Tab-separated table of C-alpha atoms in Angstrom:
chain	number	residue	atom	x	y	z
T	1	UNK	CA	17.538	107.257	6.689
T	2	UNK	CA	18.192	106.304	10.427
T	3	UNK	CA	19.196	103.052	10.318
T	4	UNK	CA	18.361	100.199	13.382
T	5	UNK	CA	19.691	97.027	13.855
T	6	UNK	CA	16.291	95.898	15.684
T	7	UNK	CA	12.929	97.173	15.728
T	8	UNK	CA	13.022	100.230	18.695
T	9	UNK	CA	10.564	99.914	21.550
T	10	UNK	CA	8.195	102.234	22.284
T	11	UNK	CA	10.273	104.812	24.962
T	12	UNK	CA	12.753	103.436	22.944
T	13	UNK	CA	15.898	106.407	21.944
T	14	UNK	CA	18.168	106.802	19.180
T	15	UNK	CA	20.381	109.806	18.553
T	16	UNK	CA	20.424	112.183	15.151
T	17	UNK	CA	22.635	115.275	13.796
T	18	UNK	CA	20.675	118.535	13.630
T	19	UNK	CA	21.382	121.210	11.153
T	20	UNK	CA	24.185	122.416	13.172
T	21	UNK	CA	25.902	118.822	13.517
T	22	UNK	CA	24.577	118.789	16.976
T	23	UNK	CA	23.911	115.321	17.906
T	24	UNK	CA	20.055	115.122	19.439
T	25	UNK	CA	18.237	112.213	21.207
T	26	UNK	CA	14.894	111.448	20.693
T	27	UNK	CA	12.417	108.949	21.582
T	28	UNK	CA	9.890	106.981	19.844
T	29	UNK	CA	6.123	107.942	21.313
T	30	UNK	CA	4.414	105.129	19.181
T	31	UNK	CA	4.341	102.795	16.212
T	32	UNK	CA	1.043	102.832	13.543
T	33	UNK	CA	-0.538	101.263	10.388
T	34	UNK	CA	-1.453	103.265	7.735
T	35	UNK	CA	-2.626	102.112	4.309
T	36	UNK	CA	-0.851	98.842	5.317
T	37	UNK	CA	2.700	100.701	5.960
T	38	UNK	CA	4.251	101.048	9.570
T	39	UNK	CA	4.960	104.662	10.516
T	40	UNK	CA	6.467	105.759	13.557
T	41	UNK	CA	6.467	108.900	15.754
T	42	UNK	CA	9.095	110.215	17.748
T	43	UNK	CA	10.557	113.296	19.724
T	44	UNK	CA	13.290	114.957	20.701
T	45	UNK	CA	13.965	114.466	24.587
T	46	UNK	CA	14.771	117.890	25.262
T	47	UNK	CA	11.025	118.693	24.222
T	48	UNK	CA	9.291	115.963	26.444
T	49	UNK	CA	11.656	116.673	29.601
T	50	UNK	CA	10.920	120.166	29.537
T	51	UNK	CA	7.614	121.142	32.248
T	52	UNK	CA	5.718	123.375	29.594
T	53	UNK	CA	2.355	123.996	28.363
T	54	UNK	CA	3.777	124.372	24.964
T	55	UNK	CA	2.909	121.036	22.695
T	56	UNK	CA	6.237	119.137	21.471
T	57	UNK	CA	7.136	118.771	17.793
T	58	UNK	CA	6.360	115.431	16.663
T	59	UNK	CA	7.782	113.689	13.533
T	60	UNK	CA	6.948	111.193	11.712
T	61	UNK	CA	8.840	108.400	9.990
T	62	UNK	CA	8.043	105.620	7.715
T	63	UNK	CA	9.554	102.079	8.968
T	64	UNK	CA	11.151	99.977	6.043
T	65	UNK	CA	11.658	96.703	5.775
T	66	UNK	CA	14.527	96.530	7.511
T	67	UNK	CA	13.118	98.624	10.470
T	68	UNK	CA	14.755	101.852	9.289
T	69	UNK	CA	13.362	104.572	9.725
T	70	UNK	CA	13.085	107.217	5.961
T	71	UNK	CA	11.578	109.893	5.158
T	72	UNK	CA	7.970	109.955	3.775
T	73	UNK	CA	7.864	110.509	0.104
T	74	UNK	CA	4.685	112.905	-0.164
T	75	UNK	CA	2.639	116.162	1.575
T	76	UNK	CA	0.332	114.027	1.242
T	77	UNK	CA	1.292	110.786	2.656
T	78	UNK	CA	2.690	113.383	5.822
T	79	UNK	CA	-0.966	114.300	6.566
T	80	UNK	CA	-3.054	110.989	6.583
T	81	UNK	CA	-0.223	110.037	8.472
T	82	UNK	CA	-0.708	113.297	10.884
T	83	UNK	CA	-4.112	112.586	10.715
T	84	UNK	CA	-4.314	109.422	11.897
T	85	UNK	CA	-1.601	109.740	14.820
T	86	UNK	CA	-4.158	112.931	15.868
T	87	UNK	CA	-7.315	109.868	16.163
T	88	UNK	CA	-5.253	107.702	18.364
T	89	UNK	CA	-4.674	110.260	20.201
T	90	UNK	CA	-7.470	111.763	20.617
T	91	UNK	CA	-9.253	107.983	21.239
T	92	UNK	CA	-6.481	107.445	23.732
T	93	UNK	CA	-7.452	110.830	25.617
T	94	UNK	CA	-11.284	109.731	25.344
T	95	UNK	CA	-10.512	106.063	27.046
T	96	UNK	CA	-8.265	108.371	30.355
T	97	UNK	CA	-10.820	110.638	30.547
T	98	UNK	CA	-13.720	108.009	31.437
T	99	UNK	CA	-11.378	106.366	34.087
């Protein structure tokens, strides 16, 4: 669990321990509803500040109560989630496009 005093803005950053007890930033891309829960997706900075063609990893927390972020609970849960995230984006992509 990544625990947050407040609710983290969108560009918002936090920082988190790898495996290797390396501390990583990352930053949250977006907030969403799903099924009536809040879910948020995030990045690690390293991935977004590096000039590649190469899509980043994006994960996927579920926002509790107290706006901290946990771990999903299902496979399941992980891909409507997934799922979802890819429509908005995609939708978002649609709206640029016709600019």
């Amino acid at each position: 669990m990544l625990q947050n005093d407040d609710k983290l803005e969108v560009g918002g950053t936090f920082k988190v321990l790898d495996e290797n007890d390396q501390e990583q930033e990352m930053k949250v891309l977006g907030y969403l509803l799903v099924e009536d829960k809040e879910y948020v997706a995030v990045s690690f900075i390293e991935d977004i500040q590096q000039d590649s063609e190469e899509d980043i990893g994006i994960f996927f927390f579920k926002v509790a109560d107290d706006n901290s972020f946990v771990m999903m609970e299902s496979e399941e849960e992980f891909e409507n989630v997934s799922a979802a995230y890819i429509k908005l984006e995609k939708n978002n992509f649609t709206k640029q496009k016709k600019r």
